[in-house]
mmCIF file of C-alpha atoms in Angstrom:
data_model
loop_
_atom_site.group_PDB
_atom_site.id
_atom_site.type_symbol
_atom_site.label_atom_id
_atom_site.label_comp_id
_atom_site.label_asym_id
_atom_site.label_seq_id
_atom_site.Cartn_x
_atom_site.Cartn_y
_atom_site.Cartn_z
ATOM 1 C CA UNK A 19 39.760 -6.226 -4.502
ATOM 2 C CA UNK A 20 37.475 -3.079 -5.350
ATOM 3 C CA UNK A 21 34.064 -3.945 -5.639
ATOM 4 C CA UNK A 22 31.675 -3.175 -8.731
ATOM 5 C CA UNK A 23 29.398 0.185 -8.063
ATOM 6 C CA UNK A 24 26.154 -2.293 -7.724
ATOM 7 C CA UNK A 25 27.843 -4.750 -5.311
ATOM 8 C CA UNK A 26 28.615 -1.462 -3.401
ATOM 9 C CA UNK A 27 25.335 -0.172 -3.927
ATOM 10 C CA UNK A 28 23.894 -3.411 -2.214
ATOM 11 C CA UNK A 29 25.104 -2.745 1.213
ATOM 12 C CA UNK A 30 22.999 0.769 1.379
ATOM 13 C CA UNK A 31 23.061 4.290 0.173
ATOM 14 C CA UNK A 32 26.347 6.395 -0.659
ATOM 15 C CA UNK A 33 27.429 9.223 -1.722
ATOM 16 C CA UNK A 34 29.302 9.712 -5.563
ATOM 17 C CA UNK A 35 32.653 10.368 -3.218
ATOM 18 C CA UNK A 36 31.800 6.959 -1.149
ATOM 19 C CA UNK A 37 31.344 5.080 -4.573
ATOM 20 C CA UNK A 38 34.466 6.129 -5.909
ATOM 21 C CA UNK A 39 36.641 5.363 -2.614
ATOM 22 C CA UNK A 40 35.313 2.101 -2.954
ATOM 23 C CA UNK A 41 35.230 1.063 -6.323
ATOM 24 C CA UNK A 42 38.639 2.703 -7.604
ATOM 25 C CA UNK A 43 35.757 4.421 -10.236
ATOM 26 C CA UNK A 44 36.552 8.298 -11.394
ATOM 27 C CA UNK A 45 33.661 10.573 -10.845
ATOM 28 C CA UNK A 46 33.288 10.390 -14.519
ATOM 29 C CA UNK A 47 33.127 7.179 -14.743
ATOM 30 C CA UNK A 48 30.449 6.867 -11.340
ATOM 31 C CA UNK A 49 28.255 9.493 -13.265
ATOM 32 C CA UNK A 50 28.242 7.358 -16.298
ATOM 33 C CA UNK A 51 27.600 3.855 -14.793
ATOM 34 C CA UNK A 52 24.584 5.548 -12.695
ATOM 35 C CA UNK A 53 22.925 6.668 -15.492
ATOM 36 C CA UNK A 54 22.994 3.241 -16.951
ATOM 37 C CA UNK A 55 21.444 2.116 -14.218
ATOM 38 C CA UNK A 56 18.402 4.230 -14.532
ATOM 39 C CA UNK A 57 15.263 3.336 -12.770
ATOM 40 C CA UNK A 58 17.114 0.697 -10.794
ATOM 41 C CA UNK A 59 18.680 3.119 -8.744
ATOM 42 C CA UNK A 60 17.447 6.686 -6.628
ATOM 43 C CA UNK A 61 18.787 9.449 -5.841
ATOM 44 C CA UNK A 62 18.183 10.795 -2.249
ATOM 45 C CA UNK A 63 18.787 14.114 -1.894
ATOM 46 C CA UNK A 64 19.042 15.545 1.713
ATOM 47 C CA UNK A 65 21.267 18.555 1.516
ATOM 48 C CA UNK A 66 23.678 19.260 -0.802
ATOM 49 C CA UNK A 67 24.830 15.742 -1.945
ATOM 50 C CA UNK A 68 22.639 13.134 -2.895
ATOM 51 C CA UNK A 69 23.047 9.481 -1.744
ATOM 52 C CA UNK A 70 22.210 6.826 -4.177
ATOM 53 C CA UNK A 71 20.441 3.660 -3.160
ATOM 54 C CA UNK A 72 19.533 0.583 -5.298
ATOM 55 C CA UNK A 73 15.595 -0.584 -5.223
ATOM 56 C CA UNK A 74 14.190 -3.955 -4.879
ATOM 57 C CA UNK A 75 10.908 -5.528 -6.706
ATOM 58 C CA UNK A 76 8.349 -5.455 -3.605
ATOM 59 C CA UNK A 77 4.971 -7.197 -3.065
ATOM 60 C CA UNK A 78 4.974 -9.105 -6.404
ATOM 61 C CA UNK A 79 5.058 -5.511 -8.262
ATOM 62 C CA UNK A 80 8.016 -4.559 -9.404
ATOM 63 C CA UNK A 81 10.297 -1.831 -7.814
ATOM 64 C CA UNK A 82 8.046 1.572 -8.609
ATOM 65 C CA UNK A 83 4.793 1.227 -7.658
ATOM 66 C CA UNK A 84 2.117 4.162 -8.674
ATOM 67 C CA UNK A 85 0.598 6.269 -5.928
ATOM 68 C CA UNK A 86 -2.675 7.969 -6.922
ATOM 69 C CA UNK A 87 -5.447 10.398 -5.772
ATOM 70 C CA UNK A 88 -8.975 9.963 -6.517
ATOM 71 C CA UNK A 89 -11.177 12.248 -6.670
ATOM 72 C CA UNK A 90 -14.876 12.475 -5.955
ATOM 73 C CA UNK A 91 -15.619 12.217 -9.886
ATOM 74 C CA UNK A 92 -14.092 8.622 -9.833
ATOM 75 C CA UNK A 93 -10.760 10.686 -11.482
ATOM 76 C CA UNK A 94 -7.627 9.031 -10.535
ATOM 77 C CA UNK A 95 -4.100 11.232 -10.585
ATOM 78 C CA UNK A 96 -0.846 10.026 -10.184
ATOM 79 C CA UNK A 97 0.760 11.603 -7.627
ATOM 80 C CA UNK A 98 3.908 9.854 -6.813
ATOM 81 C CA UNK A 99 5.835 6.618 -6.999
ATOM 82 C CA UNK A 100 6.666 4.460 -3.959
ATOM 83 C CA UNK A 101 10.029 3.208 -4.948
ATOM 84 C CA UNK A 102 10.841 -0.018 -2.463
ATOM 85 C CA UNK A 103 15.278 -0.127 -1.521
ATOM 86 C CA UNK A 104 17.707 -3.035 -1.191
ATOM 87 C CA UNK A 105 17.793 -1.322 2.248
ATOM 88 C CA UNK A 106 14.190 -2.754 3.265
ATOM 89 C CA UNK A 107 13.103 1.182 3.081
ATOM 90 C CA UNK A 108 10.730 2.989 0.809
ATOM 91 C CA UNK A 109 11.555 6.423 -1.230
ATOM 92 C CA UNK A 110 8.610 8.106 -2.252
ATOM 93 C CA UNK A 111 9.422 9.720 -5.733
ATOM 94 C CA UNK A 112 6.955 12.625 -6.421
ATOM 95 C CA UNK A 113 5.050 13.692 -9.465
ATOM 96 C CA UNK A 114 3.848 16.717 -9.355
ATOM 97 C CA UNK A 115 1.017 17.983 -7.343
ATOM 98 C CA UNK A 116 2.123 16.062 -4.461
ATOM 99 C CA UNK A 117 1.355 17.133 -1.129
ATOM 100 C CA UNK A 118 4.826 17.903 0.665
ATOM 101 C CA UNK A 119 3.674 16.043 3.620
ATOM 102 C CA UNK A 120 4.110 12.720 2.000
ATOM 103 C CA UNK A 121 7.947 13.163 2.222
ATOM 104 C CA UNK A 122 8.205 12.222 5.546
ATOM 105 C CA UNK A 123 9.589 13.903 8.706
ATOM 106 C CA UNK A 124 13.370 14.288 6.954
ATOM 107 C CA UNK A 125 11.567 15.882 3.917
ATOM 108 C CA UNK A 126 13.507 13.946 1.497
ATOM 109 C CA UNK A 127 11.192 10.926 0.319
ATOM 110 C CA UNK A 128 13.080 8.476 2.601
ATOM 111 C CA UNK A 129 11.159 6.117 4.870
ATOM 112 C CA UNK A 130 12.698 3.520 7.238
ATOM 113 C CA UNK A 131 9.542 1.199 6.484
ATOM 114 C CA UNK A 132 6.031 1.284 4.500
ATOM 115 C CA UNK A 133 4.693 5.288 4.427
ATOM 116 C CA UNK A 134 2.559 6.042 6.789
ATOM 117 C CA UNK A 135 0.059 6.744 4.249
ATOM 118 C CA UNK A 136 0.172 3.566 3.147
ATOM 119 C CA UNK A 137 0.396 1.527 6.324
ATOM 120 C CA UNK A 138 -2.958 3.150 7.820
ATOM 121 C CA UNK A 139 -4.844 1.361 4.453
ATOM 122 C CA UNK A 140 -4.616 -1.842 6.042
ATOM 123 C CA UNK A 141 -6.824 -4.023 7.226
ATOM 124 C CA UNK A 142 -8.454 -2.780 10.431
ATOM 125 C CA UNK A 143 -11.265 -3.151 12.964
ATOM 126 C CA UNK A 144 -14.365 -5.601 12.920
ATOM 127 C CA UNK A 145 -13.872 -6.009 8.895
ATOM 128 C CA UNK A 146 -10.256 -6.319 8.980
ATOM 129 C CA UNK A 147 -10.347 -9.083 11.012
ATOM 130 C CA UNK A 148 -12.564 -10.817 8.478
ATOM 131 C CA UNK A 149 -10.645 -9.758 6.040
ATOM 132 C CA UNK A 150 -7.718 -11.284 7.156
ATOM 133 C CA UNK A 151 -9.425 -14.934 7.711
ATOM 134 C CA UNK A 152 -10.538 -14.438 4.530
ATOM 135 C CA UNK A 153 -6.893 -13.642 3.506
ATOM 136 C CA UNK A 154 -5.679 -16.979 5.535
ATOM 137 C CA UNK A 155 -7.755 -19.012 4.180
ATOM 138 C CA UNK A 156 -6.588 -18.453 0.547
ATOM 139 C CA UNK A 157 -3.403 -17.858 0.896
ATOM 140 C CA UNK A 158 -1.764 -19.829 4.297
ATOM 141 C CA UNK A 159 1.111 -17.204 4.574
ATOM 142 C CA UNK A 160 -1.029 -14.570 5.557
ATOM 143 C CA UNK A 161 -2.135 -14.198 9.238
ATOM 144 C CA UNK A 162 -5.642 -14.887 10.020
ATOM 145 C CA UNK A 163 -5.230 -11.548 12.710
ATOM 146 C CA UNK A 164 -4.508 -7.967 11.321
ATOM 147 C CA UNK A 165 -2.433 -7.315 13.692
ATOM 148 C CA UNK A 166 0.629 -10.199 12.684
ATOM 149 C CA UNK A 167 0.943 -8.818 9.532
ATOM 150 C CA UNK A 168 4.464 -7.158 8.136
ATOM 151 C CA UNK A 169 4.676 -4.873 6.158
ATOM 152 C CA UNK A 170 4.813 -7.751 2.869
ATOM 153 C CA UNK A 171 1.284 -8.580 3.963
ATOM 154 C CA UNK A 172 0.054 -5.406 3.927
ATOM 155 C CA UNK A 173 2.033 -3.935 1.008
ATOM 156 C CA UNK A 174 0.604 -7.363 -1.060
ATOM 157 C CA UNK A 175 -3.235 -6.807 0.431
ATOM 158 C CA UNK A 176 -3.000 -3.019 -0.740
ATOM 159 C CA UNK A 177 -1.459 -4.053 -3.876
ATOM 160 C CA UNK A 178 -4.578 -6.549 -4.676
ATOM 161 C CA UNK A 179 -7.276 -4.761 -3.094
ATOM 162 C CA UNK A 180 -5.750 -1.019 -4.490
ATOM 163 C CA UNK A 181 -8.952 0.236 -5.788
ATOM 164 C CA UNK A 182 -11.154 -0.461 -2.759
ATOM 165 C CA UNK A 183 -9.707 0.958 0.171
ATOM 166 C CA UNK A 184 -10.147 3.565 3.073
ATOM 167 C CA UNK A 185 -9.755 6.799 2.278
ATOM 168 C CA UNK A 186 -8.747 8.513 -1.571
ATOM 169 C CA UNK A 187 -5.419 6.510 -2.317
ATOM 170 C CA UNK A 188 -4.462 3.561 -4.263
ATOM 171 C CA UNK A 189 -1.333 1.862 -5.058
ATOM 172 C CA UNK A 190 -0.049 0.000 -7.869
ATOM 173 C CA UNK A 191 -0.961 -0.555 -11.483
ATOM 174 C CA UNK A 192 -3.801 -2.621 -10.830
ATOM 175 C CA UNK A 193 -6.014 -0.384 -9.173
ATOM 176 C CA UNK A 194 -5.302 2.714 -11.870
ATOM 177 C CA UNK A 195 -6.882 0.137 -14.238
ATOM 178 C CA UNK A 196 -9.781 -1.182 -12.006
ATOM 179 C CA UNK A 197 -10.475 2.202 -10.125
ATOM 180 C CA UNK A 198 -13.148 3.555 -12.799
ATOM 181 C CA UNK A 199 -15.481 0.620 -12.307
ATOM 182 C CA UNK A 200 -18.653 1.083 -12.264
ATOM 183 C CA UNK A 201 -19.817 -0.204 -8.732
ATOM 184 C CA UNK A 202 -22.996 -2.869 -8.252
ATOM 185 C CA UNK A 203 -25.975 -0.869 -6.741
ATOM 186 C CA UNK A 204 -27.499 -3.022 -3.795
ATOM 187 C CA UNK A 205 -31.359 -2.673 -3.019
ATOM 188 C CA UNK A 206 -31.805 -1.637 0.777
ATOM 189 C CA UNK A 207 -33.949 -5.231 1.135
ATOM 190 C CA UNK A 208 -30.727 -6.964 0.874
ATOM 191 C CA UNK A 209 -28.994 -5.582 3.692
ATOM 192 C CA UNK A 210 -30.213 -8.245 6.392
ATOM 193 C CA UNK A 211 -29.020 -10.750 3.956
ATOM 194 C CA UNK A 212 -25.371 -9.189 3.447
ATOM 195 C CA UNK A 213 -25.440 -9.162 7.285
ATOM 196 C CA UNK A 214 -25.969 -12.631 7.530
ATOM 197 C CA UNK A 215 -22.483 -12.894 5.187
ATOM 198 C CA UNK A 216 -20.680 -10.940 7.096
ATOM 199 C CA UNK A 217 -21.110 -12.786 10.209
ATOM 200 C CA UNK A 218 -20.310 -15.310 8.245
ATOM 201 C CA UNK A 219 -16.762 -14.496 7.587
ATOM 202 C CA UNK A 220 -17.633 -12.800 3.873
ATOM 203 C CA UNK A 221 -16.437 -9.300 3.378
ATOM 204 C CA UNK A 222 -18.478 -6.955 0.975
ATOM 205 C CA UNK A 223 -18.263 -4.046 0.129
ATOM 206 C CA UNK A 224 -14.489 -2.029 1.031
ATOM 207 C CA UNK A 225 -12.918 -2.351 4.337
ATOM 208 C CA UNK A 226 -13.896 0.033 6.514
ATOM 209 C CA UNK A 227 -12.543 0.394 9.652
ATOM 210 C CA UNK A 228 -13.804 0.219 13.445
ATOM 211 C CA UNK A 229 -14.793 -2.246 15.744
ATOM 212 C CA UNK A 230 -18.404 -2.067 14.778
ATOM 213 C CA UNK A 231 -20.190 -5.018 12.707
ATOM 214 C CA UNK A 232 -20.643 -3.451 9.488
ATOM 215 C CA UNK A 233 -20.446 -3.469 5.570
ATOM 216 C CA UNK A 234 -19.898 -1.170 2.436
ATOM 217 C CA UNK A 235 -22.004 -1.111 -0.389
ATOM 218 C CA UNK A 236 -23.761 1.070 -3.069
ATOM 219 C CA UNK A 237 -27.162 1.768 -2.896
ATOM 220 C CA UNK A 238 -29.256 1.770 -5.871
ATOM 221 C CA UNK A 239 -32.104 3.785 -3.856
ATOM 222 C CA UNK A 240 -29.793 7.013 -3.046
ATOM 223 C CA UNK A 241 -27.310 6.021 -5.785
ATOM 224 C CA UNK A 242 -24.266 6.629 -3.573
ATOM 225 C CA UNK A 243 -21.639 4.687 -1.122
ATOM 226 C CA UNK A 244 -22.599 3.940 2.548
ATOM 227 C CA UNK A 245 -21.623 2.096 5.359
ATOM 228 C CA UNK A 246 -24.040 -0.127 6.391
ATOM 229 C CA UNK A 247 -23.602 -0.616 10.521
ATOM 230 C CA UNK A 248 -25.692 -3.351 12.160
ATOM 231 C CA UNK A 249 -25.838 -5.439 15.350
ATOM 232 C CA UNK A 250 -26.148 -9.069 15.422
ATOM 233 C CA UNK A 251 -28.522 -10.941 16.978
ATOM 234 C CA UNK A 252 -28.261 -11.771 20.451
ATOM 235 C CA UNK A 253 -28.163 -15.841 21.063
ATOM 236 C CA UNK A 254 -31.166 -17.018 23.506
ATOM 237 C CA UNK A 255 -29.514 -19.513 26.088
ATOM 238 C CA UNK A 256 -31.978 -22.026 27.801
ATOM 239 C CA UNK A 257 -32.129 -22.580 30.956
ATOM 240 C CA UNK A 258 -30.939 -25.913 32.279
ATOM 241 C CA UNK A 259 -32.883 -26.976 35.603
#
């Protein structure tokens, strides 16, 4: 028995040719039941002949997920669309402006796994780690170590946390609507105190990266972001005679 074009679909890209050996389907009829199918399907297009591939809803977000620029003005552009596959791979759709380099080392968009541009946003360092108990502890499915995360965990943290990352991207709806916030300036007196809750397992400010204690915030002296490093104290043990 043939199968349907989705049910074919399912099992990983093809090729309009591959569809119609498959599913009995004219080419017609394969160009007309693809279309239907809009969004819920992509094109990959390596050479000549495309392959089409179904997507998947990822990370709670739905199956095209908005990849955006931001610029030192607070401006955020939309440069592509992360598009997650029934395969367990990513296609990165562009808009324009895109930097070629996000298409990967085939060139075509395709990605085995979470883009590399994507992946290095996770947590990291001194503050990912408290970021991660701080994940744990709300939400039990979630590692309390950085480095036990898959690529769910990371794609839901980035997802959550879009608008307050490393670096100039963010991904998902979310952070477009959050990015333009207008950050809460910190007096320089409060540093010792914001220290003190970081030691603490709290996580201010954006997570930084780096095995260094430290914290982001915005300074309402210099009006502008900055990393606040610091080194905690050093415990006094008695001496037992």
């Amino acid at each position: 028995m043939a199968l349907s074009l989705t049910e074919f679909l399912e099992h990983g890209p093809a090729t309009s040719r591959e569809i119609q050996d498959a599913t009995g389907l004219s080419q017609a009829a394969v160009s007309r039941q693809l279309r239907k199918l809009g969004h819920r399907v992509v094109a990959i297009r390596s050479g000549r002949t495309p392959r089409y591939v179904l997507t998947r809803n990822a990370f709670g977000a739905g199956d095209r997920l908005p990849v955006a620029v931001v610029d030192a003005h607070g401006d955020a552009a939309v440069v592509a669309h992360i598009r997650p596959l029934v395969t367990g791979g990513f296609h990165v759709e562009p808009s324009p402006g895109m930097p070629s380099l996000l298409l990967g080392e085939r060139g075509d968009g395709s990605y085995d796994d979470l883009p590399y541009f994507l992946q290095d946003l996770g947590p990291q360092g001194f503050l990912g780690r408290q970021i991660a108990r701080e994940m744990s502890g709300r939400f039990p499915e979630f590692p309390d170590d950085p480095k036990w995360w898959t690529t769910n965990h990371i794609g839901r943290y980035l997802i959550s946390n879009g608008d307050d990352l490393p670096g100039n991207f963010t991904l998902g709806e979310q952070a477009l609507l959050r990015v333009r916030r207008r950050p809460d300036a910190v007096d320089d007196a409060e540093y010792p105190l914001l220290a003190d809750r970081v030691m603490q397992g709290e996580v201010p400010g954006s997570s930084a990266g780096g095995e260094q204690p430290k914290f982001t915030a915005f300074s309402g002296k210099s009006m502008s972001h900055v990393i606040v490093k610091f080194s905690p104290p050093v415990k006094q043990h008695r001496k037992v005679t």
